[in-house]
Amino acid sequence: MATYAAIHQEPAEADAMSSSTGSLRGRRRGRGKKDAGHQGQATWISSVINLANTILGAGLLAMPSALSKMGIFLGIFVIIWAGLTAGFGLYLQTRCARYVDRGRVSFATLSQLTYPNLSIIFDSAIAIKCFGVAVSYLIIIGDLMPGVVVGFAPGAGEINFLIDRQFWITAFMLIVIPLSFLRRLDSLKYTSVIALFSIAYLVILVVAHYLKGDTLAERGTVRVFQWAGPVSALAAFPVIVFAYTCHQNMFSILNEIADNSHFRTTSVIFASIGGACCLYILTGITGYLSYGDNIRGNIVSMYPTAAASTIGRLAIVILVMFSYPLQIHPCRASIDACMKWRPRRRTQSDSSPSRNTLVEGTQKPNIPRNSEMSDYRFAIVTTILIIMTFITAMTVSSLEKVLAYVGSTGSTTISFILPGLFYYKISDPESPSHQRLVKDEDDEEEFASGQGEGSTTREGYANRDWRRELLRNAALGLSIYGFVVMVTCLVTNTFLVAAAH
């Protein structure tokens, strides 16, 4: 890693100005100290595809039911609000990544920079959440495949193993196991494309049934501005909020994308979150208008038995099958971080240096490096994860209550609490990492403007500092919002929903 101090160590015979200018020009082209020794290979489109596939899942089919509890107007507002807050969490992750060497950013790395002794708690929450979601995907496969087989071949119902959920879980494991052993998230872009085609089919199926009007005879009351009550609305709120959870894979995307400029990474977030939001609204409105208040949790299961609806169930199976490796990827990384965790004591070198010492290069912040997992450890951890998810899915037929609590804690932690806390802590003006980054940005701005050192106006610095402070306060607000959402969801699952049943 080329530090700022190294930039100023020119040979005695070299021209100081040309050497400094060359270093700044290299950083401006995106090959500066943050990119030293690492070059991403993922394209913009593959990053969008993988992030969108992580977002979009079976939660899409629950949007009509959520709107039935909230009403169309409030439901659309909550869908947009949830998308904005989730997108802001992703944006904060991109901002945090600028403080770490290119290709090494992760939840564990940022934890070591900000809250080193709490990193094991953060990674454990991520691992448990991803593990639970991966198990739920296998359970969905086992629940839907017998119906898909009978739908295509009614006589197959007499063959016992073809309608056995455990047989289908085992069969599909043969497909997902090789995909789970891929190291790079970008390697899953082709399976993610297939999964997104499944999503497209499901959306078309819901819209087509609405346009066809073949469900109007079974439609109940349609609420536009009214809701079903505070308890029902609170029960539907987590469904919408957690439908955007994809933050566990954002750092992998930032590590692998070829062009990690601010514009490209922000556009990845905008395209993924914006596309998911539009699909959620479209499916929610058309699905709710098809059945009204008679809607159930999974709208595809309500359609009359026909080839189109059977293909829709198969599309769900394909979707969750190819989404399974997207949960194993961050789960494996978090488990590896937990295995490497050691308690850390604050030393004198961790104290905040002054700006002058950073400029002179006499002191450098202690930025931990994320060593890549060895092949042996990678194989062992992946194998154990696959076996444990398989055993759990084979022995448990319903994880609704467990997933409700895991989602309430894990999803809010990943989506809101950690991105907010990480950025609030690491962007502290007294943070050595922040002071170092500010110095580099000052140099880049001076070079881009063609002016000499110290020529940037005070007003420019003041405006920039004001924007940074505003973003830092917004990050703290996102963390507080995450805690409120967590408490609200836990109370809803523990008391309100349980009392309703």
Coordinates of C-alpha atoms in Angstrom, one line a residue:
M1 CA 0.0 0.0 0.0
A2 CA 1.5 3.3 -1.1
T3 CA 1.0 5.7 1.9
Y4 CA 0.9 9.4 1.8
A5 CA 4.3 9.5 3.3
A6 CA 5.7 7.4 0.4
I7 CA 4.3 9.9 -2.1
H8 CA 6.7 12.5 -0.8
Q9 CA 9.8 10.3 -0.8
E10 CA 11.2 11.2 -4.2
P11 CA 14.7 10.4 -5.4
A12 CA 17.2 13.2 -5.0
E13 CA 17.6 13.6 -8.7
A14 CA 13.9 13.7 -9.5
D15 CA 12.0 16.9 -10.1
A16 CA 9.7 17.3 -7.0
M17 CA 6.8 19.0 -8.9
S18 CA 6.6 16.4 -11.7
S19 CA 6.8 13.5 -9.3
S20 CA 4.1 14.9 -7.1
T21 CA 1.9 15.7 -10.1
G22 CA 2.3 12.2 -11.5
S23 CA 1.2 10.7 -8.2
L24 CA -1.9 12.9 -8.0
R25 CA -2.7 12.1 -11.6
G26 CA -2.5 8.4 -10.9
R27 CA -4.9 8.8 -8.0
R28 CA -7.3 10.9 -10.2
R29 CA -7.5 8.1 -12.7
G30 CA -8.6 5.7 -9.9
R31 CA -5.2 3.9 -9.5
G32 CA -4.1 5.6 -6.3
K33 CA -3.2 4.2 -2.9
K34 CA -6.7 2.8 -2.4
D35 CA -6.3 0.7 -5.6
A36 CA -2.7 -0.5 -4.9
G37 CA -2.3 -4.2 -5.6
H38 CA -6.0 -4.8 -6.6
Q39 CA -8.0 -4.3 -9.7
G40 CA -11.7 -5.3 -9.8
Q41 CA -13.0 -7.2 -12.7
A42 CA -16.8 -7.0 -12.3
T43 CA -18.7 -4.8 -14.7
W44 CA -21.4 -2.3 -13.7
I45 CA -24.2 -4.5 -15.1
S46 CA -23.0 -7.6 -13.3
S47 CA -22.9 -5.7 -10.1
V48 CA -26.4 -4.4 -10.6
I49 CA -27.7 -7.9 -11.5
N50 CA -26.1 -9.5 -8.4
L51 CA -27.3 -6.8 -6.0
A52 CA -30.8 -6.8 -7.5
N53 CA -31.0 -10.6 -7.2
T54 CA -30.0 -10.3 -3.5
I55 CA -32.8 -7.8 -3.0
L56 CA -35.6 -9.4 -5.0
G57 CA -36.9 -12.7 -3.6
A58 CA -40.1 -14.3 -2.3
G59 CA -40.9 -11.0 -0.5
L60 CA -42.1 -9.7 -3.9
L61 CA -45.1 -12.0 -3.7
A62 CA -46.0 -10.7 -0.2
M63 CA -46.4 -7.1 -1.3
P64 CA -50.1 -7.4 -2.2
S65 CA -50.8 -8.8 1.3
A66 CA -48.8 -5.9 2.8
L67 CA -50.9 -3.4 0.9
S68 CA -54.1 -5.0 2.1
K69 CA -53.1 -4.3 5.7
M70 CA -51.9 -0.7 5.1
G71 CA -54.1 0.5 2.2
I72 CA -52.8 1.4 -1.2
F73 CA -51.7 5.0 -0.4
L74 CA -49.9 4.2 2.9
G75 CA -48.5 1.0 1.4
I76 CA -46.9 2.8 -1.5
F77 CA -45.4 5.4 0.8
V78 CA -43.9 2.8 3.0
I79 CA -42.4 0.9 0.0
I80 CA -40.7 4.1 -1.2
W81 CA -39.6 5.1 2.3
A82 CA -38.1 1.6 2.9
G83 CA -36.3 1.8 -0.4
L84 CA -34.8 5.2 0.4
T85 CA -33.6 4.2 3.8
A86 CA -32.1 0.9 2.5
G87 CA -30.4 2.9 -0.4
F88 CA -29.0 5.4 2.1
G89 CA -27.5 2.5 4.1
L90 CA -25.9 1.2 0.9
Y91 CA -24.6 4.6 0.1
L92 CA -23.0 4.9 3.5
Q93 CA -21.2 1.6 2.8
T94 CA -19.7 3.1 -0.3
R95 CA -18.5 6.0 1.7
C96 CA -17.0 3.8 4.4
A97 CA -15.2 1.8 1.7
R98 CA -13.1 4.8 0.8
Y99 CA -11.3 4.6 4.1
V100 CA -10.0 1.0 3.4
D101 CA -7.6 -0.3 0.8
R102 CA -9.3 -1.3 -2.4
G103 CA -10.5 -4.9 -2.4
R104 CA -10.2 -5.3 1.4
V105 CA -13.4 -3.6 2.7
S106 CA -15.8 -5.8 4.8
F107 CA -17.9 -5.6 7.9
A108 CA -15.0 -7.1 9.8
T109 CA -12.4 -4.6 8.5
L110 CA -14.6 -1.6 9.4
S111 CA -15.4 -3.1 12.8
Q112 CA -11.7 -3.3 13.5
L113 CA -11.3 0.4 12.5
T114 CA -14.3 1.6 14.6
Y115 CA -15.5 -0.9 17.2
P116 CA -12.9 -3.6 17.3
N117 CA -14.1 -5.4 20.4
L118 CA -17.7 -5.5 19.1
S119 CA -16.8 -6.9 15.7
I120 CA -17.6 -10.5 16.7
I121 CA -21.1 -9.5 17.7
F122 CA -21.7 -7.7 14.3
D123 CA -20.3 -10.6 12.3
S124 CA -22.3 -13.2 14.3
A125 CA -25.5 -11.3 13.6
I126 CA -24.8 -11.2 9.9
A127 CA -23.9 -15.0 9.8
I128 CA -27.0 -16.0 11.7
K129 CA -29.3 -13.9 9.5
C130 CA -27.8 -15.2 6.3
F131 CA -27.9 -18.8 7.6
G132 CA -31.6 -18.5 8.5
V133 CA -32.5 -17.0 5.1
A134 CA -30.5 -19.8 3.3
V135 CA -32.4 -22.4 5.2
S136 CA -35.7 -20.8 4.4
Y137 CA -34.9 -21.0 0.7
L138 CA -34.4 -24.8 1.0
I139 CA -37.6 -25.1 2.8
I140 CA -39.4 -23.2 0.1
I141 CA -38.0 -25.6 -2.5
G142 CA -39.2 -28.6 -0.5
D143 CA -42.7 -27.1 0.0
L144 CA -43.3 -26.0 -3.7
M145 CA -41.7 -28.8 -5.8
P146 CA -44.3 -31.5 -5.0
G147 CA -47.0 -29.2 -6.2
V148 CA -45.0 -28.3 -9.3
V149 CA -44.6 -32.0 -10.2
V150 CA -48.3 -32.7 -9.7
G151 CA -49.2 -29.7 -11.7
F152 CA -47.2 -30.8 -14.7
A153 CA -47.9 -34.5 -14.3
P154 CA -51.0 -35.3 -12.2
G155 CA -50.2 -39.0 -12.1
A156 CA -46.9 -38.3 -10.4
G157 CA -48.8 -37.9 -7.1
E158 CA -48.9 -41.7 -6.8
I159 CA -45.1 -41.9 -6.8
N160 CA -44.2 -41.3 -3.2
F161 CA -40.7 -39.9 -3.6
L162 CA -41.8 -37.3 -6.2
I163 CA -44.1 -35.7 -3.7
D164 CA -41.6 -36.0 -0.8
R165 CA -40.2 -32.6 0.2
Q166 CA -36.9 -34.1 1.5
F167 CA -36.3 -35.7 -1.8
W168 CA -36.5 -32.4 -3.6
I169 CA -34.3 -30.6 -1.1
T170 CA -31.7 -33.2 -1.6
A171 CA -32.0 -33.1 -5.4
F172 CA -31.6 -29.3 -5.5
M173 CA -28.6 -29.4 -3.2
L174 CA -26.7 -31.1 -6.0
I175 CA -27.2 -27.9 -8.0
V176 CA -26.5 -25.2 -5.4
I177 CA -23.4 -27.0 -3.9
P178 CA -21.1 -26.1 -6.8
L179 CA -22.4 -22.6 -6.9
S180 CA -21.7 -22.1 -3.2
F181 CA -18.0 -22.9 -3.6
L182 CA -17.4 -20.0 -6.0
R183 CA -15.2 -17.4 -4.3
R184 CA -16.2 -14.3 -6.2
L185 CA -19.7 -12.9 -6.1
D186 CA -19.3 -11.8 -9.7
S187 CA -19.1 -15.5 -10.7
L188 CA -22.8 -15.8 -9.9
K189 CA -23.9 -13.1 -12.4
Y190 CA -25.2 -15.7 -14.9
T191 CA -27.3 -17.5 -12.3
S192 CA -28.5 -14.1 -11.1
V193 CA -29.7 -13.4 -14.6
I194 CA -31.8 -16.6 -14.7
A195 CA -33.2 -15.7 -11.2
L196 CA -34.2 -12.2 -12.5
F197 CA -36.0 -13.8 -15.5
S198 CA -38.0 -15.8 -12.9
I199 CA -38.8 -12.5 -11.1
A200 CA -39.9 -11.0 -14.5
Y201 CA -42.2 -14.0 -15.1
L202 CA -43.8 -13.7 -11.7
V203 CA -44.4 -10.0 -12.2
I204 CA -46.0 -10.6 -15.6
L205 CA -48.1 -13.4 -14.1
V206 CA -49.5 -11.1 -11.4
V207 CA -50.2 -8.2 -13.9
A208 CA -51.7 -10.5 -16.5
H209 CA -54.2 -12.0 -14.0
Y210 CA -55.2 -8.5 -13.0
L211 CA -55.7 -7.3 -16.6
K212 CA -57.5 -10.5 -17.5
G213 CA -59.9 -10.0 -14.5
D214 CA -60.3 -13.7 -13.8
T215 CA -60.0 -13.1 -10.0
L216 CA -62.7 -10.4 -9.6
A217 CA -65.3 -12.9 -8.5
E218 CA -63.2 -13.6 -5.4
R219 CA -62.2 -10.0 -4.7
G220 CA -62.9 -8.5 -1.4
T221 CA -62.9 -4.9 -0.2
V222 CA -60.2 -2.7 -1.6
R223 CA -58.8 0.0 0.7
V224 CA -57.1 3.0 -0.9
F225 CA -56.6 5.4 2.0
Q226 CA -57.9 3.4 4.9
W227 CA -55.9 0.7 6.7
A228 CA -56.8 -2.5 8.5
G229 CA -55.7 -1.1 11.8
P230 CA -52.4 -0.3 13.6
V231 CA -51.7 -3.9 14.6
S232 CA -52.1 -5.2 11.1
A233 CA -50.1 -2.4 9.6
L234 CA -47.3 -2.9 12.1
A235 CA -47.3 -6.6 11.2
A236 CA -46.9 -5.8 7.5
F237 CA -44.2 -3.2 8.1
P238 CA -41.3 -5.6 8.6
V239 CA -42.3 -7.5 5.3
I240 CA -41.7 -4.3 3.3
V241 CA -38.6 -3.1 5.2
F242 CA -36.8 -6.5 5.0
A243 CA -37.6 -6.9 1.3
Y244 CA -34.7 -4.5 0.5
T245 CA -32.1 -6.3 2.6
C246 CA -29.0 -6.8 0.4
H247 CA -26.3 -5.0 2.4
Q248 CA -24.5 -8.2 3.3
N249 CA -23.2 -8.4 -0.3
M250 CA -22.5 -4.7 -0.9
F251 CA -18.9 -4.8 0.2
S252 CA -18.2 -7.7 -2.1
I253 CA -19.6 -5.7 -5.0
L254 CA -17.4 -2.7 -4.1
N255 CA -14.3 -5.0 -3.9
E256 CA -15.0 -6.6 -7.2
I257 CA -16.3 -3.8 -9.4
A258 CA -13.8 -2.5 -12.0
D259 CA -14.8 1.1 -11.8
N260 CA -15.3 2.1 -8.1
S261 CA -15.8 5.8 -8.7
H262 CA -18.5 7.6 -6.7
F263 CA -20.8 7.9 -9.7
R264 CA -20.6 4.2 -10.7
T265 CA -21.1 2.8 -7.3
T266 CA -24.0 5.2 -6.6
S267 CA -25.6 4.4 -9.9
V268 CA -25.4 0.6 -9.0
I269 CA -27.4 1.4 -5.8
F270 CA -29.9 3.6 -7.6
A271 CA -30.5 1.1 -10.4
S272 CA -30.9 -1.9 -8.0
I273 CA -33.0 -0.2 -5.3
G274 CA -35.0 1.8 -7.8
G275 CA -35.8 -1.2 -10.0
A276 CA -36.9 -3.2 -6.9
C277 CA -39.1 -0.4 -5.7
C278 CA -40.9 -0.2 -9.0
L279 CA -41.5 -3.9 -9.1
Y280 CA -42.7 -4.0 -5.5
I281 CA -45.2 -1.2 -6.2
L282 CA -46.4 -2.7 -9.5
T283 CA -46.9 -6.2 -8.0
G284 CA -48.4 -4.9 -4.8
I285 CA -51.0 -2.8 -6.5
T286 CA -52.1 -5.2 -9.3
G287 CA -52.0 -8.2 -6.9
Y288 CA -54.1 -6.4 -4.3
L289 CA -56.6 -5.1 -6.8
S290 CA -57.0 -8.7 -8.0
Y291 CA -58.1 -10.1 -4.7
G292 CA -58.7 -7.2 -2.4
D293 CA -58.8 -8.0 1.3
N294 CA -59.1 -11.7 0.5
I295 CA -55.4 -11.8 -0.5
R296 CA -53.1 -14.3 1.3
G297 CA -49.4 -14.2 2.0
N298 CA -48.2 -15.7 -1.4
I299 CA -50.4 -14.5 -4.2
V300 CA -49.2 -17.1 -6.7
S301 CA -50.6 -19.9 -4.5
M302 CA -54.1 -18.3 -4.9
Y303 CA -54.3 -18.5 -8.7
P304 CA -56.3 -21.4 -10.2
T305 CA -54.4 -24.5 -11.0
A306 CA -53.1 -24.1 -14.6
A307 CA -49.9 -24.3 -16.5
A308 CA -49.2 -20.6 -16.0
S309 CA -49.5 -20.7 -12.2
T310 CA -47.5 -24.0 -12.1
I311 CA -44.7 -22.4 -14.0
G312 CA -45.0 -19.5 -11.6
R313 CA -44.3 -21.9 -8.7
L314 CA -41.4 -23.3 -10.6
A315 CA -40.1 -19.8 -11.1
I316 CA -40.1 -19.2 -7.3
V317 CA -38.1 -22.4 -6.9
I318 CA -35.6 -21.3 -9.5
L319 CA -35.4 -17.9 -7.8
V320 CA -34.6 -19.1 -4.3
M321 CA -32.3 -21.8 -5.6
F322 CA -30.0 -19.3 -7.3
S323 CA -30.4 -16.9 -4.3
Y324 CA -29.1 -19.5 -1.9
P325 CA -25.4 -19.0 -2.9
L326 CA -25.8 -15.2 -2.4
Q327 CA -26.6 -15.9 1.3
I328 CA -23.7 -18.5 1.7
H329 CA -21.2 -15.9 0.4
P330 CA -21.5 -13.3 3.2
C331 CA -22.3 -16.0 5.8
R332 CA -19.0 -17.7 5.1
A333 CA -17.1 -14.4 5.3
S334 CA -18.7 -13.4 8.6
I335 CA -17.9 -16.9 10.1
D336 CA -14.3 -16.5 9.0
A337 CA -14.1 -13.1 10.6
C338 CA -15.5 -14.5 13.9
M339 CA -12.9 -17.3 13.8
K340 CA -10.1 -14.7 13.4
W341 CA -11.4 -12.3 16.1
R342 CA -9.2 -11.5 19.1
P343 CA -9.9 -9.0 21.8
R344 CA -8.0 -5.7 21.1
R345 CA -6.5 -3.3 23.6
R346 CA -6.2 0.4 22.8
T347 CA -2.6 1.4 22.4
Q348 CA -0.8 4.7 22.1
S349 CA -0.6 4.3 18.3
D350 CA -4.4 4.2 18.1
S351 CA -4.7 7.8 19.4
S352 CA -5.7 10.5 17.0
P353 CA -2.7 12.2 15.4
S354 CA -2.7 15.8 14.5
R355 CA -3.1 16.9 10.9
N356 CA 0.5 18.0 10.7
T357 CA 1.9 14.6 11.6
L358 CA -0.3 13.0 8.9
V359 CA 0.9 15.6 6.3
E360 CA 4.5 14.9 7.2
G361 CA 4.0 11.2 7.0
T362 CA 5.5 10.6 10.5
Q363 CA 2.4 8.7 11.7
K364 CA 0.0 6.5 9.9
P365 CA -3.3 5.2 11.1
N366 CA -3.5 1.6 12.0
I367 CA -5.6 0.2 9.2
P368 CA -6.1 -3.6 9.5
R369 CA -5.7 -5.8 6.5
N370 CA -8.2 -8.5 5.7
S371 CA -6.2 -11.6 4.7
E372 CA -7.9 -13.7 2.2
M373 CA -9.3 -17.0 3.4
S374 CA -7.0 -20.0 2.6
D375 CA -8.3 -22.7 0.2
Y376 CA -8.4 -25.2 3.1
R377 CA -10.4 -22.9 5.4
F378 CA -12.7 -21.8 2.6
A379 CA -13.5 -25.5 1.8
I380 CA -14.1 -26.4 5.4
V381 CA -16.3 -23.5 6.3
T382 CA -18.4 -23.8 3.1
T383 CA -18.9 -27.5 3.6
I384 CA -20.0 -27.1 7.2
L385 CA -22.4 -24.3 6.2
I386 CA -24.0 -26.4 3.4
I387 CA -24.3 -29.5 5.7
M388 CA -25.9 -27.4 8.5
T389 CA -28.4 -25.7 6.2
F390 CA -29.3 -29.0 4.6
I391 CA -29.8 -30.8 8.0
T392 CA -31.9 -27.9 9.3
A393 CA -34.1 -27.7 6.2
M394 CA -34.6 -31.5 6.3
T395 CA -35.7 -31.6 9.9
V396 CA -37.7 -28.3 10.3
S397 CA -40.7 -27.7 8.1
S398 CA -41.4 -24.1 9.2
L399 CA -39.1 -21.3 10.3
E400 CA -41.5 -18.5 10.3
K401 CA -41.2 -17.5 13.9
V402 CA -37.4 -18.0 14.0
L403 CA -37.0 -16.0 10.8
A404 CA -39.2 -13.2 12.1
Y405 CA -36.9 -12.7 15.0
V406 CA -33.7 -13.2 13.0
G407 CA -35.0 -10.7 10.4
S408 CA -36.0 -8.2 13.0
T409 CA -32.4 -8.2 14.5
G410 CA -30.2 -9.3 11.6
S411 CA -31.7 -7.3 8.8
T412 CA -32.0 -4.1 10.8
T413 CA -28.4 -4.5 12.0
I414 CA -27.0 -5.0 8.5
S415 CA -29.2 -2.5 6.7
F416 CA -29.3 0.5 9.1
I417 CA -27.5 0.2 12.3
L418 CA -24.0 -0.9 11.1
P419 CA -23.7 1.4 8.1
G420 CA -24.8 4.3 10.2
L421 CA -22.5 3.6 13.1
F422 CA -19.5 2.7 10.9
Y423 CA -19.7 6.0 9.0
Y424 CA -20.4 8.1 12.0
K425 CA -17.4 6.7 13.8
I426 CA -14.9 6.6 11.0
S427 CA -15.8 10.1 9.6
D428 CA -15.1 11.7 13.0
P429 CA -12.9 14.7 12.3
E430 CA -10.5 13.4 15.0
S431 CA -10.2 10.0 13.4
P432 CA -6.8 9.4 11.9
S433 CA -8.4 7.5 8.9
H434 CA -10.6 10.5 8.2
Q435 CA -7.7 13.0 8.5
R436 CA -5.7 11.0 6.1
L437 CA -8.5 10.7 3.5
V438 CA -9.2 14.5 3.8
K439 CA -5.5 15.2 3.0
D440 CA -5.6 13.0 -0.1
E441 CA -8.9 14.7 -1.3
D442 CA -7.4 18.1 -0.8
D443 CA -4.5 17.2 -3.0
E444 CA -6.8 15.8 -5.7
E445 CA -9.0 18.9 -5.7
E446 CA -6.0 21.2 -6.0
F447 CA -4.6 19.1 -8.9
A448 CA -8.0 19.0 -10.6
S449 CA -8.4 22.8 -10.4
G450 CA -4.8 23.3 -11.7
Q451 CA -3.9 25.4 -8.7
G452 CA -1.1 25.2 -6.2
E453 CA -1.2 23.9 -2.7
G454 CA -3.2 26.1 -0.4
S455 CA -5.1 27.9 -3.1
T456 CA -8.4 26.3 -2.4
T457 CA -10.8 28.9 -0.9
R458 CA -11.9 28.9 2.7
E459 CA -15.5 28.9 1.5
G460 CA -14.8 25.7 -0.4
Y461 CA -13.5 24.0 2.6
A462 CA -16.3 25.3 4.8
N463 CA -19.0 24.0 2.3
R464 CA -17.3 20.6 2.1
D465 CA -17.0 20.3 5.8
W466 CA -20.6 21.3 6.3
R467 CA -21.7 18.6 3.8
R468 CA -19.6 16.0 5.6
E469 CA -21.0 16.9 9.0
L470 CA -24.6 16.8 7.6
L471 CA -23.9 13.3 6.2
R472 CA -22.4 12.2 9.5
N473 CA -25.5 13.3 11.4
A474 CA -27.7 11.6 8.9
A475 CA -25.7 8.4 9.4
L476 CA -26.3 8.6 13.1
G477 CA -30.0 9.2 12.4
L478 CA -30.1 6.0 10.3
S479 CA -28.7 4.0 13.1
I480 CA -31.2 5.4 15.5
Y481 CA -33.9 4.6 13.0
G482 CA -32.6 1.0 12.7
F483 CA -32.9 0.6 16.5
V484 CA -36.5 1.9 16.5
V485 CA -37.3 -0.5 13.6
M486 CA -35.7 -3.4 15.5
V487 CA -37.7 -2.7 18.7
T488 CA -40.9 -2.2 16.7
C489 CA -40.5 -5.5 14.9
L490 CA -39.6 -7.4 18.0
V491 CA -42.6 -6.1 19.9
T492 CA -44.9 -6.7 17.0
N493 CA -43.7 -10.3 16.6
T494 CA -43.7 -11.0 20.3
F495 CA -46.9 -9.5 21.5
L496 CA -49.2 -8.1 18.7
V497 CA -48.9 -10.9 16.1
A498 CA -48.9 -13.6 18.8
A499 CA -52.0 -12.1 20.4
A500 CA -53.8 -12.0 17.0
H501 CA -53.3 -15.7 16.6

